[in-house]
Short mmCIF file of C-alpha atoms and ligand atoms in Angstrom, two decimals:
data_model
loop_
_atom_site.label_atom_id
_atom_site.label_comp_id
_atom_site.label_asym_id
_atom_site.label_seq_id
_atom_site.Cartn_x
_atom_site.Cartn_y
_atom_site.Cartn_z
CA MET A 1 -21.87 -21.25 -8.62
CA LYS A 2 -18.42 -22.31 -7.56
CA GLN A 3 -15.86 -21.82 -10.23
CA ALA A 4 -12.16 -22.33 -11.02
CA ILE A 5 -10.45 -19.04 -10.48
CA LEU A 6 -6.72 -18.11 -11.09
CA VAL A 7 -5.28 -15.20 -9.22
CA ILE A 8 -2.09 -13.71 -10.47
CA GLY A 9 0.22 -11.97 -8.03
CA ALA A 10 0.73 -13.13 -4.44
CA GLY A 11 1.24 -9.82 -2.75
CA MET A 12 -0.99 -8.72 0.18
CA VAL A 13 -3.78 -7.90 -2.45
CA GLY A 14 -3.61 -11.09 -4.59
CA THR A 15 -3.25 -13.36 -1.56
CA CYS A 16 -6.12 -11.95 0.25
CA THR A 17 -8.24 -12.20 -2.97
CA ALA A 18 -7.23 -15.77 -3.40
CA LEU A 19 -8.10 -16.49 0.27
CA GLU A 20 -11.50 -14.71 0.21
CA LEU A 21 -12.52 -16.60 -3.05
CA ARG A 22 -11.50 -19.95 -1.38
CA LEU A 23 -13.30 -19.08 1.90
CA ARG A 24 -16.35 -18.74 -0.44
CA GLY A 25 -15.94 -22.20 -1.85
CA HIS A 26 -14.24 -21.43 -5.16
CA HIS A 27 -11.40 -23.58 -6.64
CA VAL A 28 -8.55 -21.10 -6.48
CA THR A 29 -5.04 -21.19 -7.81
CA LEU A 30 -2.74 -18.36 -6.71
CA LEU A 31 0.29 -17.95 -8.95
CA ASP A 32 3.55 -15.83 -8.55
CA LYS A 33 6.95 -15.78 -10.02
CA ARG A 34 8.23 -15.69 -6.30
CA GLY A 35 6.81 -16.87 -2.98
CA PRO A 36 3.83 -14.98 -1.37
CA GLY A 37 4.63 -11.59 0.04
CA GLN A 38 8.17 -11.08 -1.17
CA GLU A 39 7.85 -7.91 -3.09
CA THR A 40 6.05 -4.64 -2.11
CA SER A 41 4.04 -6.28 0.41
CA TYR A 42 7.32 -7.46 2.06
CA GLY A 43 8.95 -4.05 2.22
CA ASN A 44 6.44 -1.54 3.39
CA ALA A 45 6.34 0.16 7.04
CA GLY A 46 3.66 -2.41 8.01
CA VAL A 47 1.07 0.00 9.28
CA ILE A 48 -2.57 -0.89 8.85
CA GLN A 49 -3.59 2.61 8.20
CA ARG A 50 -7.20 2.94 9.51
CA GLU A 51 -6.53 6.57 9.82
CA ALA A 52 -5.90 7.10 6.11
CA VAL A 53 -9.43 7.99 5.23
CA GLU A 54 -8.00 10.60 2.54
CA PRO A 55 -5.63 9.22 0.08
CA TYR A 56 -2.39 11.35 -0.25
CA PRO A 57 -2.99 14.23 -2.65
CA MET A 58 -0.07 15.78 -4.59
CA PRO A 59 0.92 18.80 -2.39
CA ARG A 60 -0.07 21.87 -4.53
CA GLY A 61 1.54 24.73 -2.65
CA ALA A 62 4.21 26.63 -4.48
CA GLY A 63 6.58 26.27 -1.56
CA PHE A 64 6.48 22.46 -1.89
CA LEU A 65 6.85 22.47 -5.73
CA LEU A 66 9.99 24.77 -5.48
CA MET A 67 11.72 22.68 -2.73
CA ALA A 68 10.88 19.40 -4.59
CA ALA A 69 12.22 20.88 -7.73
CA LEU A 70 15.34 21.80 -6.03
CA GLY A 71 15.58 18.38 -4.46
CA ARG A 72 15.32 19.88 -1.04
CA ASP A 73 12.05 18.22 0.19
CA PRO A 74 13.09 14.90 1.63
CA SER A 75 9.54 13.45 1.23
CA VAL A 76 9.97 13.44 -2.53
CA SER A 77 12.56 12.76 -5.06
CA TYR A 78 12.72 12.08 -8.74
CA HIS A 79 14.66 11.12 -11.86
CA PRO A 80 13.96 13.82 -14.44
CA ALA A 81 13.51 11.54 -17.35
CA ALA A 82 10.89 9.47 -15.42
CA VAL A 83 8.88 12.64 -14.51
CA LEU A 84 8.83 13.43 -18.32
CA ALA A 85 7.72 9.98 -19.11
CA VAL A 86 4.79 10.21 -16.59
CA LEU A 87 3.90 13.89 -16.96
CA PRO A 88 0.34 13.36 -18.38
CA LYS A 89 -0.32 11.01 -15.34
CA LEU A 90 1.22 13.56 -12.90
CA TRP A 91 -0.96 16.06 -14.45
CA GLN A 92 -4.09 13.89 -13.74
CA TYR A 93 -2.90 13.38 -10.30
CA TRP A 94 -2.44 17.09 -9.72
CA ARG A 95 -5.90 17.85 -11.00
CA ALA A 96 -7.46 15.07 -8.87
CA SER A 97 -5.60 16.66 -5.81
CA ALA A 98 -7.56 19.85 -6.06
CA PRO A 99 -9.58 20.23 -2.87
CA GLY A 100 -13.05 19.46 -4.50
CA ARG A 101 -12.14 16.46 -6.57
CA HIS A 102 -10.06 15.18 -3.59
CA GLY A 103 -12.86 15.43 -1.33
CA ALA A 104 -15.28 13.36 -3.71
CA ILE A 105 -12.43 10.79 -4.12
CA SER A 106 -11.80 10.60 -0.37
CA ARG A 107 -15.41 9.63 0.15
CA HIS A 108 -14.87 6.54 -1.77
CA TYR A 109 -11.49 5.97 -0.18
CA ALA A 110 -12.98 6.32 3.38
CA ALA A 111 -15.65 3.81 2.61
CA LEU A 112 -13.03 1.11 1.89
CA ILE A 113 -10.59 2.02 4.57
CA ALA A 114 -13.45 1.97 7.18
CA HIS A 115 -13.30 -1.79 6.85
CA SER A 116 -9.46 -2.23 6.75
CA THR A 117 -9.01 -3.25 10.51
CA SER A 118 -12.18 -5.24 10.79
CA GLU A 119 -11.37 -7.20 7.64
CA HIS A 120 -7.80 -7.78 8.69
CA ALA A 121 -9.26 -8.93 12.21
CA ARG A 122 -11.35 -11.47 10.46
CA LEU A 123 -8.38 -13.03 8.62
CA LEU A 124 -5.99 -12.60 11.53
CA ARG A 125 -8.01 -14.68 13.69
CA LEU A 126 -8.57 -17.38 10.94
CA ALA A 127 -4.75 -17.47 10.28
CA ASP A 128 -3.87 -17.46 13.88
CA ALA A 129 -1.53 -14.57 13.29
CA ASP A 130 -2.36 -12.06 16.12
CA ASP A 131 1.20 -12.46 17.43
CA LEU A 132 2.34 -10.32 14.41
CA VAL A 133 0.07 -7.43 15.18
CA ARG A 134 0.22 -4.38 17.50
CA ARG A 135 -3.02 -2.63 18.12
CA SER A 136 -1.23 0.59 19.41
CA GLY A 137 -1.64 3.07 16.65
CA LEU A 138 0.35 5.36 14.41
CA ARG A 139 2.28 8.50 15.63
CA LEU A 140 2.98 11.66 13.37
CA ALA A 141 5.66 13.60 15.27
CA PHE A 142 6.24 17.24 14.37
CA ARG A 143 9.47 19.19 14.94
CA SER A 144 7.87 22.68 14.73
CA GLY A 145 4.93 24.40 16.04
CA GLN A 146 3.01 25.56 12.95
CA PRO A 147 2.83 22.12 11.01
CA PHE A 148 1.75 20.50 14.35
CA ALA A 149 -1.03 23.16 14.78
CA GLN A 150 -2.11 22.34 11.26
CA ALA A 151 -1.98 18.58 11.77
CA LEU A 152 -4.18 19.03 14.95
CA ALA A 153 -6.71 21.05 13.01
CA ASP A 154 -6.75 18.40 10.29
CA ALA A 155 -7.00 15.52 12.89
CA ALA A 156 -9.90 17.16 14.61
CA ARG A 157 -11.81 17.49 11.26
CA LEU A 158 -11.22 13.79 10.36
CA GLN A 159 -12.32 12.65 13.80
CA ARG A 160 -15.50 14.73 13.42
CA ASP A 161 -16.15 13.52 9.89
CA HIS A 162 -15.09 9.88 10.08
CA GLY A 163 -15.25 8.94 13.72
CA ILE A 164 -11.69 7.85 13.96
CA SER A 165 -9.74 8.60 17.27
CA PHE A 166 -6.53 10.47 18.04
CA GLN A 167 -4.69 11.66 20.91
CA ALA A 168 -2.70 14.88 20.90
CA PHE A 169 0.70 15.13 22.80
CA ASP A 170 2.54 18.33 23.35
CA GLY A 171 6.40 18.31 23.35
CA ALA A 172 6.65 17.43 27.13
CA GLU A 173 3.93 14.82 26.98
CA LEU A 174 5.66 13.08 23.91
CA ALA A 175 9.04 13.15 25.64
CA ARG A 176 7.42 11.40 28.59
CA VAL A 177 5.70 8.69 26.54
CA GLU A 178 8.62 8.34 24.20
CA PRO A 179 11.84 8.18 26.10
CA ALA A 180 13.80 7.00 23.08
CA PHE A 181 13.75 10.54 21.51
CA ARG A 182 16.59 12.40 22.73
CA ARG A 183 15.39 15.81 21.79
CA THR A 184 12.15 17.60 22.53
CA LEU A 185 9.76 17.88 19.63
CA ALA A 186 6.80 20.33 19.05
CA GLY A 187 4.28 17.38 19.59
CA ALA A 188 2.55 14.48 17.91
CA VAL A 189 -0.87 13.35 16.71
CA HIS A 190 -1.32 9.75 17.60
CA TRP A 191 -3.96 7.85 15.58
CA SER A 192 -5.23 5.21 18.07
CA ASP A 193 -7.38 3.13 15.68
CA SER A 194 -4.44 2.12 13.28
CA TRP A 195 -2.46 -1.19 13.78
CA SER A 196 0.94 -2.24 12.65
CA VAL A 197 2.78 -5.58 12.24
CA THR A 198 6.24 -6.71 13.16
CA ASP A 199 6.78 -8.41 9.87
CA PRO A 200 4.85 -7.53 6.75
CA GLY A 201 6.00 -10.28 4.59
CA ARG A 202 5.36 -12.79 7.33
CA LEU A 203 1.74 -11.65 7.54
CA VAL A 204 1.18 -12.30 3.83
CA GLU A 205 2.80 -15.85 4.24
CA ARG A 206 0.40 -16.53 7.17
CA TYR A 207 -2.67 -15.60 4.98
CA ALA A 208 -1.25 -17.76 2.18
CA ALA A 209 -0.76 -20.63 4.47
CA LEU A 210 -4.50 -20.33 5.66
CA PHE A 211 -5.46 -20.23 1.96
CA GLN A 212 -3.49 -23.56 1.49
CA ARG A 213 -4.77 -25.29 4.64
CA ASN A 214 -8.32 -24.50 3.23
CA GLY A 215 -7.64 -26.24 -0.07
CA GLY A 216 -6.32 -23.33 -2.06
CA ARG A 217 -3.27 -23.99 -4.48
CA PHE A 218 -0.25 -21.97 -4.84
CA VAL A 219 2.09 -22.30 -7.78
CA HIS A 220 5.14 -20.59 -9.19
CA GLY A 221 4.74 -19.25 -12.69
CA ASP A 222 4.95 -16.23 -15.03
CA GLY A 223 1.55 -14.50 -15.29
CA SER A 224 2.62 -12.91 -18.47
CA THR A 225 1.87 -16.45 -20.19
CA LEU A 226 -1.88 -15.61 -19.48
CA ARG A 227 -3.93 -16.33 -22.60
CA ARG A 228 -7.51 -17.14 -23.68
CA HIS A 229 -8.10 -20.79 -24.50
CA GLY A 230 -11.67 -21.17 -25.75
CA ALA A 231 -13.99 -19.88 -23.03
CA ALA A 232 -11.23 -20.31 -20.38
CA TRP A 233 -8.08 -18.50 -19.21
CA GLN A 234 -4.93 -20.47 -19.28
CA VAL A 235 -1.41 -19.88 -17.86
CA ASP A 236 1.99 -21.89 -17.74
CA SER A 237 3.13 -22.76 -14.21
CA ALA A 238 5.89 -24.91 -12.78
CA ASP A 239 3.11 -27.39 -12.02
CA GLY A 240 1.98 -27.48 -15.73
CA THR A 241 -0.66 -25.65 -17.59
CA ILE A 242 -3.56 -24.18 -15.51
CA ASP A 243 -7.03 -23.61 -16.82
CA ALA A 244 -9.61 -21.27 -15.02
CA ALA A 245 -13.05 -19.78 -15.81
CA GLN A 246 -11.88 -16.42 -14.12
CA ALA A 247 -8.65 -14.77 -13.85
CA VAL A 248 -7.79 -11.94 -11.49
CA ILE A 249 -4.73 -9.64 -12.11
CA ALA A 250 -3.31 -8.54 -8.68
CA LEU A 251 0.19 -7.69 -10.00
CA GLY A 252 0.61 -4.51 -7.83
CA PRO A 253 3.33 -2.31 -9.63
CA TRP A 254 3.66 -4.74 -12.35
CA ALA A 255 0.03 -4.43 -13.52
CA GLU A 256 0.64 -1.74 -16.14
CA SER A 257 2.74 -3.58 -18.44
CA PHE A 258 0.44 -6.57 -18.30
CA THR A 259 -2.76 -4.42 -18.84
CA GLN A 260 -1.09 -2.55 -21.68
CA ARG A 261 -0.47 -5.65 -23.49
CA LEU A 262 -4.28 -6.48 -23.20
CA GLY A 263 -5.08 -3.29 -24.68
CA TYR A 264 -6.08 -1.29 -21.53
CA ARG A 265 -4.82 2.36 -21.03
CA LEU A 266 -5.08 2.98 -17.24
CA PRO A 267 -3.31 5.99 -15.56
CA LEU A 268 -0.81 3.87 -13.53
CA PHE A 269 2.61 4.93 -12.29
CA VAL A 270 4.83 4.06 -9.41
CA LYS A 271 6.19 5.89 -6.49
CA ARG A 272 9.39 4.03 -5.40
CA GLY A 273 10.37 3.73 -1.67
CA TYR A 274 13.42 2.35 0.26
CA HIS A 275 13.88 0.74 3.49
CA ARG A 276 16.61 -0.37 5.77
CA HIS A 277 16.75 -1.96 9.18
CA TYR A 278 18.80 -0.88 12.18
CA ALA A 279 19.67 -3.31 14.96
CA ASP A 280 20.62 -2.95 18.53
CA GLY A 281 19.79 0.68 18.77
CA ALA A 282 16.92 2.64 20.23
CA MET A 283 13.27 2.14 18.84
CA PRO A 284 10.26 4.27 19.34
CA SER A 285 7.43 2.29 20.99
CA VAL A 286 5.02 2.69 18.07
CA PRO A 287 5.51 3.46 14.25
CA THR A 288 6.40 7.06 13.97
CA LEU A 289 6.26 9.39 11.00
CA ASP A 290 8.76 12.15 11.28
CA ALA A 291 6.21 14.39 9.55
CA GLU A 292 8.33 17.21 8.35
CA ARG A 293 11.11 14.88 7.05
CA GLY A 294 8.81 12.33 5.31
CA TYR A 295 10.05 9.02 6.54
CA VAL A 296 8.60 6.47 8.95
CA MET A 297 10.42 4.62 11.74
CA SER A 298 8.72 1.28 12.42
CA PRO A 299 9.78 -1.04 14.99
CA GLN A 300 9.96 -4.61 13.37
CA SER A 301 11.37 -8.15 14.14
CA ARG A 302 14.69 -7.34 12.22
CA GLY A 303 15.24 -4.07 13.90
CA LEU A 304 14.07 -0.47 13.39
CA ARG A 305 12.77 -0.36 9.76
CA ILE A 306 13.06 3.12 8.23
CA THR A 307 11.01 3.61 5.22
CA THR A 308 11.27 6.58 2.80
CA GLY A 309 8.82 8.85 0.98
CA ALA A 310 8.11 8.82 -2.83
CA GLU A 311 10.52 8.59 -5.47
CA ILE A 312 9.31 9.26 -8.99
CA ALA A 313 11.45 6.93 -11.08
CA ALA A 314 10.88 3.95 -13.54
CA LEU A 315 10.03 0.84 -12.01
CA ASP A 316 13.41 -0.91 -13.01
CA ALA A 317 15.75 2.22 -13.03
CA ARG A 318 18.95 1.84 -10.92
CA PRO A 319 18.48 2.53 -7.15
CA THR A 320 19.18 6.08 -5.95
CA PRO A 321 18.65 5.92 -2.09
CA ARG A 322 19.35 9.52 -1.58
CA GLN A 323 16.20 9.92 0.56
CA LEU A 324 17.16 7.16 2.77
CA ALA A 325 20.61 8.77 3.49
CA LEU A 326 18.49 11.82 4.50
CA ALA A 327 16.00 9.94 6.58
CA GLU A 328 18.78 7.96 8.31
CA ALA A 329 20.59 11.35 9.33
CA SER A 330 17.15 12.68 10.47
CA ALA A 331 16.42 9.57 12.59
CA ARG A 332 20.04 9.96 14.15
CA GLU A 333 18.88 13.46 15.39
CA LEU A 334 16.07 11.90 17.28
CA LEU A 335 17.33 8.64 18.60
CA GLU A 336 20.44 6.38 19.16
CA LEU A 337 20.03 4.55 15.80
CA GLY A 338 21.59 1.08 15.60
CA ALA A 339 23.85 -0.30 12.94
CA PRO A 340 22.30 -1.09 9.31
CA VAL A 341 21.37 -4.73 8.99
CA GLU A 342 21.39 -4.98 5.14
CA PRO A 343 24.46 -3.97 3.17
CA VAL A 344 22.16 -2.47 0.49
CA PRO A 345 18.82 -0.91 1.10
CA TRP A 346 15.64 -2.58 -0.02
CA LEU A 347 13.76 -0.74 -3.07
CA GLY A 348 10.17 -1.21 -3.84
CA CYS A 349 7.46 0.37 -5.75
CA ARG A 350 4.10 1.82 -4.59
CA PRO A 351 1.47 1.03 -7.28
CA CYS A 352 -0.36 4.24 -7.95
CA VAL A 353 -3.33 5.42 -9.95
CA ALA A 354 -3.56 9.05 -10.94
CA ASP A 355 -6.85 9.52 -9.15
CA MET A 356 -5.61 7.90 -5.94
CA LEU A 357 -8.24 5.07 -5.99
CA PRO A 358 -7.44 1.34 -6.49
CA VAL A 359 -8.65 -0.33 -9.62
CA ILE A 360 -11.11 -3.15 -8.61
CA GLY A 361 -13.48 -4.61 -11.00
CA PRO A 362 -14.12 -6.50 -14.16
CA ALA A 363 -11.74 -5.86 -17.04
CA GLY A 364 -14.51 -4.93 -19.42
CA ARG A 365 -13.27 -6.08 -22.82
CA HIS A 366 -12.21 -9.56 -21.55
CA PRO A 367 -15.03 -11.71 -20.13
CA GLY A 368 -14.01 -13.40 -16.98
CA LEU A 369 -10.96 -11.09 -16.43
CA TRP A 370 -10.83 -8.98 -13.29
CA PHE A 371 -8.53 -6.25 -11.76
CA ASN A 372 -7.41 -5.74 -8.30
CA PHE A 373 -4.34 -3.33 -8.12
CA GLY A 374 -3.24 0.36 -7.74
CA HIS A 375 -3.43 0.53 -3.99
CA GLY A 376 -0.64 3.08 -3.79
CA HIS A 377 0.43 4.02 -0.26
CA GLN A 378 -2.13 1.79 1.47
CA GLY A 379 -2.20 -1.81 -0.24
CA PHE A 380 -0.97 -3.48 2.83
CA THR A 381 -3.90 -1.80 4.77
CA LEU A 382 -6.64 -2.52 1.96
CA GLY A 383 -5.84 -6.06 0.92
CA PRO A 384 -8.57 -7.85 2.80
CA ALA A 385 -11.20 -5.17 2.27
CA SER A 386 -10.43 -4.95 -1.58
CA ALA A 387 -10.43 -8.81 -1.67
CA ARG A 388 -13.95 -8.76 -0.22
CA LEU A 389 -15.23 -6.28 -2.66
CA LEU A 390 -13.95 -8.00 -5.73
CA ALA A 391 -15.27 -11.39 -4.43
CA ASP A 392 -18.72 -9.76 -4.16
CA LEU A 393 -18.38 -8.57 -7.67
CA ILE A 394 -17.18 -12.04 -9.05
CA ASP A 395 -19.99 -13.82 -7.13
CA GLY A 396 -22.62 -11.22 -8.46
CA ALA A 397 -23.59 -10.25 -4.99
CA THR A 398 -24.53 -6.82 -3.85
CA PRO A 399 -21.12 -5.35 -3.15
CA PHE A 400 -20.57 -4.53 0.62
CA ILE A 401 -19.61 -0.92 -0.25
CA GLN A 402 -20.41 1.00 -3.45
CA ALA A 403 -18.16 -0.44 -6.16
CA GLU A 404 -18.53 2.19 -8.98
CA GLY A 405 -15.69 4.44 -7.57
CA TYR A 406 -13.22 1.65 -8.07
CA ALA A 407 -14.33 0.48 -11.52
CA PRO A 408 -11.68 0.41 -14.31
CA GLN A 409 -14.38 1.86 -16.50
CA ARG A 410 -14.27 5.15 -14.67
CA PHE A 411 -11.40 6.10 -17.00
CA ALA A 412 -12.38 7.62 -20.30
CA GLY A 413 -11.01 5.77 -23.32
CA TYR A 414 -9.44 3.13 -21.27
C1 FAD B 1 8.55 2.14 1.36
C2 FAD B 1 6.90 1.84 1.40
C3 FAD B 1 6.34 1.88 2.50
C4 FAD B 1 4.91 1.49 2.62
N1 FAD B 1 4.16 1.47 3.73
C5 FAD B 1 2.83 0.97 3.66
C6 FAD B 1 2.23 1.03 4.98
O1 FAD B 1 2.72 1.27 6.00
N2 FAD B 1 0.90 0.65 4.89
C7 FAD B 1 0.25 0.30 3.78
O2 FAD B 1 -0.90 -0.13 3.78
N3 FAD B 1 0.85 0.27 2.58
C8 FAD B 1 2.36 0.62 2.61
N4 FAD B 1 2.91 0.77 1.41
C9 FAD B 1 2.24 0.28 0.17
C10 FAD B 1 2.05 -1.36 0.11
O3 FAD B 1 3.20 -1.82 0.23
C11 FAD B 1 1.62 -1.63 -1.34
O4 FAD B 1 0.35 -0.77 -1.72
C12 FAD B 1 1.19 -3.14 -1.32
O5 FAD B 1 2.20 -3.85 -0.92
C13 FAD B 1 0.85 -3.40 -2.83
O6 FAD B 1 0.39 -4.85 -2.74
P1 FAD B 1 0.18 -5.75 -3.96
O7 FAD B 1 -0.27 -6.97 -3.53
O8 FAD B 1 -0.72 -5.05 -4.84
O9 FAD B 1 1.58 -5.75 -4.79
P2 FAD B 1 2.91 -6.66 -4.43
O10 FAD B 1 3.09 -6.84 -3.09
O11 FAD B 1 4.06 -6.07 -5.08
O12 FAD B 1 2.48 -7.99 -5.16
C14 FAD B 1 2.53 -8.22 -6.59
C15 FAD B 1 3.17 -9.59 -6.94
O13 FAD B 1 3.08 -9.72 -8.26
C16 FAD B 1 4.35 -10.64 -8.54
N5 FAD B 1 4.56 -10.63 -9.88
C17 FAD B 1 5.16 -9.65 -10.61
N6 FAD B 1 5.27 -9.91 -11.89
C18 FAD B 1 4.71 -11.22 -12.07
C19 FAD B 1 4.70 -12.09 -13.06
N7 FAD B 1 5.03 -11.80 -14.34
N8 FAD B 1 4.15 -13.36 -13.00
C20 FAD B 1 3.75 -13.68 -11.71
N9 FAD B 1 3.79 -12.97 -10.56
C21 FAD B 1 4.39 -11.66 -10.64
C22 FAD B 1 5.29 -10.24 -7.65
O14 FAD B 1 6.14 -11.30 -7.34
C23 FAD B 1 4.55 -9.81 -6.35
O15 FAD B 1 4.49 -10.89 -5.35
C24 FAD B 1 4.27 1.06 1.32
C25 FAD B 1 5.04 0.81 0.22
C26 FAD B 1 6.34 1.26 0.20
C27 FAD B 1 7.18 1.10 -1.01
#
């Protein structure tokens, strides 16, 4: 049965959800405070990470913890008060990162990631957005031999277990294929099945335009006005009051305050990240993770976008772009970096869940309310596949992959 459905949040996840539901014939309204794709889904590295079959665990080695505590590991940074505030969730994250549990979690994650490029491909074709996409992979570059050897062993294991492809480059081969680098590195793992885009926010806009061309409605409004109205859901928008039989929360980093207000206790937290563009300098030919320094160099339409690792800090705390300064210095060692484009770095928040799996499914205590958020490091990758899974659940169809691992109900006492 076709229904009136309201999707709140027009990032990659909400926009794909609205689009998928509209393509299935539902009457869909997509609501956001801002335009589509202007928050986290704008600021990321733009990599569609088909290789990310295992979500990023919390590193558990004593060496990492010491370096992180001393502020010497560039991949992580923190505000002490924020760490204390989310300590119980970090503890859950730590426990979920133990090898046995991480293996079980990864089996769910791999099932969804396996459909990341194929689901994007379907929407890219319909949206006529292929011009934004490069199907040229993701490179992990290593400065020293031991981490490179470990990465090669890990890559071989992932290739064997998941059928994803990579190429190995030693230092001399890397120097040949990447003349932009002015020093010889230990080598690189090049994941060939991953894709990237030249403008992540623009891709979300193209998906939103496809949604509207197909009869979907986009409105500006504040999702926190959502309320029950008889058997329906109701929200205020710039176009007046909107009523819908079903509502989907796709608020990314803002989902926590929203779900808390409705009485749900989910282990959500954010890992903040920064980016800045550098113009008129050298660019690597493919997005490249400087693996031992924890930042990504991504060639984009505005220049070379450098994105940083994780900062544990409150969503709205003041910016502290220390990691970006370190990343910029590291990038300058590797290539002729251009001039910064923005006077102030961009800051955004990865919407994370303590068990590393997104929350996709029915809200449980509120009939007709659905969740689709918590995609952490890979929400740009997972938007279309997550949308398909949620649309299957809303339609009462057999989900195209097993849905239990993503259900909000997996959290005891939630
Ligand atoms: C530095 C960095 C690099 C990253 N790199 C990658 C990458 O290479 N590949 C990848 O797959 N992922 C990457 N990610 C993660 C990815 O960007 C996120 O997981 C993804 O963008 C989350 O999408 P979303 O739609 O859930 O959230 P968002 O894109 O944040 O969308 C949420 C929407 O909710 C709206 N909203 C908030 N409050 C309200 C309200 N009250 N009413 C109405 N609307 C509201 C916002 O305006 C926003 O549009 C990166 C993240 C960061 C920070």
